[in-house]
Structure formats: C-alpha cells, structure tokens
Short mmCIF file of C-alpha atoms in Angstrom, two decimals:
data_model
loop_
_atom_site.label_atom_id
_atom_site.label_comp_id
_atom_site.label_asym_id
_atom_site.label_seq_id
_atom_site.Cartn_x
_atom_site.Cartn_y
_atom_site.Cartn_z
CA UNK A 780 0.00 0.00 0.00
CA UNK A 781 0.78 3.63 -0.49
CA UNK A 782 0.02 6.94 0.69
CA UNK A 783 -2.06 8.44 -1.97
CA UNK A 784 -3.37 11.53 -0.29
CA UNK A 785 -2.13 13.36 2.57
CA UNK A 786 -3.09 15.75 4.98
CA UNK A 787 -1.57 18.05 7.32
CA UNK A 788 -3.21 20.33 9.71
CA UNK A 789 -1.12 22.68 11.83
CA UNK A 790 -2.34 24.44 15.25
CA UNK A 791 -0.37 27.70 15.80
CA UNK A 792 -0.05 29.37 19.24
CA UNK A 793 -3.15 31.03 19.51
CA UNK A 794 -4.81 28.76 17.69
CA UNK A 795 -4.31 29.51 13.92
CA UNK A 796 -4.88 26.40 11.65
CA UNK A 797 -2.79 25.73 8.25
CA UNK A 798 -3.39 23.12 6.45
CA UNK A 799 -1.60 21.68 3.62
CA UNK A 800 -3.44 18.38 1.75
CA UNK A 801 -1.25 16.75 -1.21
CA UNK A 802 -2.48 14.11 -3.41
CA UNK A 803 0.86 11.47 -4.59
CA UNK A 804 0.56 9.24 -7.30
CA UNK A 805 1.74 6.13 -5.78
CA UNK A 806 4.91 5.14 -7.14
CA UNK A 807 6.98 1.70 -7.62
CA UNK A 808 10.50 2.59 -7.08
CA UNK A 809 12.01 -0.92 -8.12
CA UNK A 810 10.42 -0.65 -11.81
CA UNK A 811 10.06 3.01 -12.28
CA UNK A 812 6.22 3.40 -12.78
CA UNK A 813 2.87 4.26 -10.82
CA UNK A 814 1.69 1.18 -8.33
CA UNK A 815 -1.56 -0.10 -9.20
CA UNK A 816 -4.20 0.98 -6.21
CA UNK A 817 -6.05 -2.31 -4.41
CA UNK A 818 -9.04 -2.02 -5.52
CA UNK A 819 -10.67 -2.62 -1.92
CA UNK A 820 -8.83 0.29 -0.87
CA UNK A 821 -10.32 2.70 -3.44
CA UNK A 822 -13.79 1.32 -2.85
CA UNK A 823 -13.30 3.03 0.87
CA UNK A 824 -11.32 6.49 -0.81
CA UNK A 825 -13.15 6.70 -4.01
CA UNK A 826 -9.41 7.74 -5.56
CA UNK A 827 -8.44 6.50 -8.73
CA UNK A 828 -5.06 5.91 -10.58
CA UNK A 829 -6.96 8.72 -13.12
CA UNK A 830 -7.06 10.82 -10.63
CA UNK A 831 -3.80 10.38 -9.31
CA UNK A 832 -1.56 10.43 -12.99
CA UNK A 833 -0.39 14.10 -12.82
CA UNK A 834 0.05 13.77 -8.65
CA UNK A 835 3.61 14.16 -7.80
CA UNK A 836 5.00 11.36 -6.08
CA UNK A 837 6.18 10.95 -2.36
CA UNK A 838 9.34 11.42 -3.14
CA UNK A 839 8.72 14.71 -5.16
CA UNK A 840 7.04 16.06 -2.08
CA UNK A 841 9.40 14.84 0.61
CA UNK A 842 11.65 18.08 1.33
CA UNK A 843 7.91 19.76 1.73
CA UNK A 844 6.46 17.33 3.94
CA UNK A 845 9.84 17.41 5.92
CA UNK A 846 9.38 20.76 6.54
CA UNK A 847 6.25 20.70 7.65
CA UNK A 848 6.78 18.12 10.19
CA UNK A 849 9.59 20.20 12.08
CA UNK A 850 8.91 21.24 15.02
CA UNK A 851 5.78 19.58 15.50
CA UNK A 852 3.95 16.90 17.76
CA UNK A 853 1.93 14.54 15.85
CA UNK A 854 -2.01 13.39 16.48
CA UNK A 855 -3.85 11.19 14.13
CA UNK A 856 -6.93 8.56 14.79
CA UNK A 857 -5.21 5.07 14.67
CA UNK A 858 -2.23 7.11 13.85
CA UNK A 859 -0.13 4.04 16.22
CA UNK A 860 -0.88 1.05 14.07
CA UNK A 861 -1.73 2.74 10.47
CA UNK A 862 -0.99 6.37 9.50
CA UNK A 863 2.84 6.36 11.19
CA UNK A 864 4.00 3.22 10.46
CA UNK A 865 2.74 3.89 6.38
CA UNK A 866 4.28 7.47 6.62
CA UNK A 867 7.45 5.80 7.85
CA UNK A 868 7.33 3.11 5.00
CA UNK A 869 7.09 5.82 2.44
CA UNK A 870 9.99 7.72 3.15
CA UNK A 871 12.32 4.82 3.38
CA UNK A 872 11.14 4.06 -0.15
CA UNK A 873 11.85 7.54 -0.78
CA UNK A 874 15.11 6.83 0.97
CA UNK A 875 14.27 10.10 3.03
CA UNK A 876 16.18 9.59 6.85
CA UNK A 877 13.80 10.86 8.72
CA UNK A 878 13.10 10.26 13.27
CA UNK A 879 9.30 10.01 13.34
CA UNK A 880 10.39 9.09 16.89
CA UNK A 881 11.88 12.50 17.46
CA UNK A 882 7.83 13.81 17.63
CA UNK A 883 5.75 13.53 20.35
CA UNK A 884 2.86 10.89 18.60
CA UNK A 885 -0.78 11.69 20.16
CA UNK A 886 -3.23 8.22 18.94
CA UNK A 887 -6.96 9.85 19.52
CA UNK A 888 -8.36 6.30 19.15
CA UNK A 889 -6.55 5.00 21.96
CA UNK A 890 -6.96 7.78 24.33
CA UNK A 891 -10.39 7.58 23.28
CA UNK A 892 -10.46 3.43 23.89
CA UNK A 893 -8.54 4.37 27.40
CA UNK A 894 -11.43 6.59 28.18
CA UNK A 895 -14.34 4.27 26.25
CA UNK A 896 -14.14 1.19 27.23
CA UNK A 897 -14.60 -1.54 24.80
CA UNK A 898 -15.26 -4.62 27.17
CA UNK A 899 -18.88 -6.22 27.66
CA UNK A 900 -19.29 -4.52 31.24
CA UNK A 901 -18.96 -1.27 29.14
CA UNK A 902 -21.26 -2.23 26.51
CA UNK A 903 -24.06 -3.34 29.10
CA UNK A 904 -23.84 0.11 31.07
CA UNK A 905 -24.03 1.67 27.28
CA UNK A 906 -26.61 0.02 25.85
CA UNK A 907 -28.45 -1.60 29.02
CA UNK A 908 -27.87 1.75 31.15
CA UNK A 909 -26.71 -0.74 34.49
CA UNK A 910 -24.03 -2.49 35.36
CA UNK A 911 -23.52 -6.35 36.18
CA UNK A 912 -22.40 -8.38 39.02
CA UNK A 913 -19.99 -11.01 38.66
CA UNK A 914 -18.26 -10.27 35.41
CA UNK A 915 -15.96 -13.06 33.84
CA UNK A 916 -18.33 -15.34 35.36
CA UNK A 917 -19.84 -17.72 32.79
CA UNK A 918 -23.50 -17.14 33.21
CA UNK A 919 -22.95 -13.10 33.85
CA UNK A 920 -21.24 -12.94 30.73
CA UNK A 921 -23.53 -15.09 28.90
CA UNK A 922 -26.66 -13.27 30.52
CA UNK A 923 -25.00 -9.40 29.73
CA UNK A 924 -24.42 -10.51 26.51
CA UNK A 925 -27.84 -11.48 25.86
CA UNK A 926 -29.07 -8.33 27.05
CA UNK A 927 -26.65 -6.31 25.39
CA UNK A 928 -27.72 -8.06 22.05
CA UNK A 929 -31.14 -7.40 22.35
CA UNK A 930 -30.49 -3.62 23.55
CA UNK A 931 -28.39 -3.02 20.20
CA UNK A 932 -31.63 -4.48 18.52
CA UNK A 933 -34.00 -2.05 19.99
CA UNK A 934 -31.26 0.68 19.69
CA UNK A 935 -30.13 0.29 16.16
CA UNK A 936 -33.44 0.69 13.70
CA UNK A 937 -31.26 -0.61 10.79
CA UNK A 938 -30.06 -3.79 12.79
CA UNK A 939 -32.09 -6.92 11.43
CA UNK A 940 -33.12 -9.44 14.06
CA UNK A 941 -31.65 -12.07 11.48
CA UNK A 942 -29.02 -14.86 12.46
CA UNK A 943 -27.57 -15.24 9.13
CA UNK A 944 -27.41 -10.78 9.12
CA UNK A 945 -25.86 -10.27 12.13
CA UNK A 946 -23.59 -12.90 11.55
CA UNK A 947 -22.46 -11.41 8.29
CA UNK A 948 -22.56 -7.99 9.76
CA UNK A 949 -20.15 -9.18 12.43
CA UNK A 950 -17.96 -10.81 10.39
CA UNK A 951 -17.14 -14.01 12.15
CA UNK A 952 -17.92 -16.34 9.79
CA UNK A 953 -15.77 -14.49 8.04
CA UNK A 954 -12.71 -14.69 10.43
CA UNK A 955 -13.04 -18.18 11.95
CA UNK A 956 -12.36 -21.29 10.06
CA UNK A 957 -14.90 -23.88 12.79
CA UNK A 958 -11.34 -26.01 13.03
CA UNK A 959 -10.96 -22.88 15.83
CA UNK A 960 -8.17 -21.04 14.06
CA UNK A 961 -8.48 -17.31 13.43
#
C-alpha cells in the first residue's frame, strides 16, 4: 500500500490552523512506474489511478512534507498502528532519513479506547444503562451478553433481528475457520 493523499493540519499558538493536503501518485521505485491501487482500498477512498496520474510522487514532495513536520507533535486517529507506520514506509522508499520518533505521537483512538471502554461490562452500562455483578463469570457474561444483544436491537433501527445478518454484519464467519483457528 501507499500513501495516496495526505493531509496536514497545523495548530499555531493562539490557535491559527494551516493546512496543507497533497495528493501522490503512488509510485513503484524498483520498476520506475505508478503502483496499481487495491481495488478494496479505493472502494473506501473513491481515488483513482486517473485521478492520481499528474500527482507528484512521495518522493517529489518529501523536502515539503519534511518541513512541515519540524517542530511539531503529531495526532492522528489510529495514527499508532496505520498512518505512522505507512508514513514511515514511504519515506524509506523515498530513501528520506527521517526520526518520526523524534515527535511527540498523540493516537486519539486509543486515548479515546482508554477513556471508552470496549469490554462487555462497558457495553451493558451503554446500551443496558446498568451495570452487572460477577463479570468473567460464565452465566454473567452469557446473561449481559444477551441483554446487550437485544439492547443493540432495539437501539439500532437498521439492525435486522436475522441470524444469518448479524452474523455477516459481524464478520465471524468471516474470520473463523470452525477447526478454531483465526
């Protein structure tokens, strides 16, 4: 994968915003040409080769993106696992020796998982508005996660009180092979 647009939004001291968005035609540095984009990617980005064929690449826009990096903390949503690590991969194909490490890296999502619980206590109190006693017990898991079921059906109108749906919708037919390997 490559970066194929990229976005930059700078907070000043008292609070003035610049923002600088560039669009890079994702490039294959082995063979010299534009990389094909996966096509389940663009389904989510709706951006096309097309649209990318007169983009500069990466590498064209390093020195720029260099610069506006100095100096500056970084905060991105999922930034951790996916928007660092992919910046990072593009400049070493770019050959660009840059410390992302040197920047103090704010993830939103997990400050916002630190302070939103994902766990089945926190999804009863959500959707059931109580808590539960005994959690990690067998039956009080099995019971809150019964009533936490049927709460996201009355919550959600768009939820279909279908097996095969919310199976699907899930995905966990999708990521367990029944041998028990994930």
């Amino acid at each position: 994968d490559s970066i194929i647009e990229l976005c930059f939004v700078k907070i000043m001291p008292g609070n003035e915003q610049r923002v600088k968005t560039w669009r890079v035609k994702p490039w294959d540095y082995a063979n010299n040409c534009q990389r094909e984009i996966n096509p389940s990617a663009q389904a989510v980005h709706g951006i096309s080769a097309e649209d990318l064929k007169d983009c500069p690449t990466f590498y064209q826009i390093t020195e720029e993106v260099v610069e506006w990096l100095e100096g500056c903390d970084l905060a991105g949503f999922n930034s951790a696992k996916f928007d660092l690590p992919m910046l990072a991969e593009e400049f070493l194909r770019a050959q660009v020796d840059i410390d992302l490490s040197r920047h103090n890296a704010i993830d939103v999502q997990v400050l916002y998982h630190k302070r939103e619980p994902r766990t089945l206590a926190a999804a009863h109190r959500f959707y059931c508005g109580t808590d539960f006693d005994n959690a990690h017990s067998a039956l009080a898991d099995t019971r809150a996660t019964y009533n936490v079921l049927m709460a996201q059906l009355d919550h959600y109108d768009d939820m279909a009180n279908d097996m095969d749906v919310l199976a699907k919708e899930s995905s966990f037919t999708n990521n367990v092979d029944f041998a028990g390997r994930f």
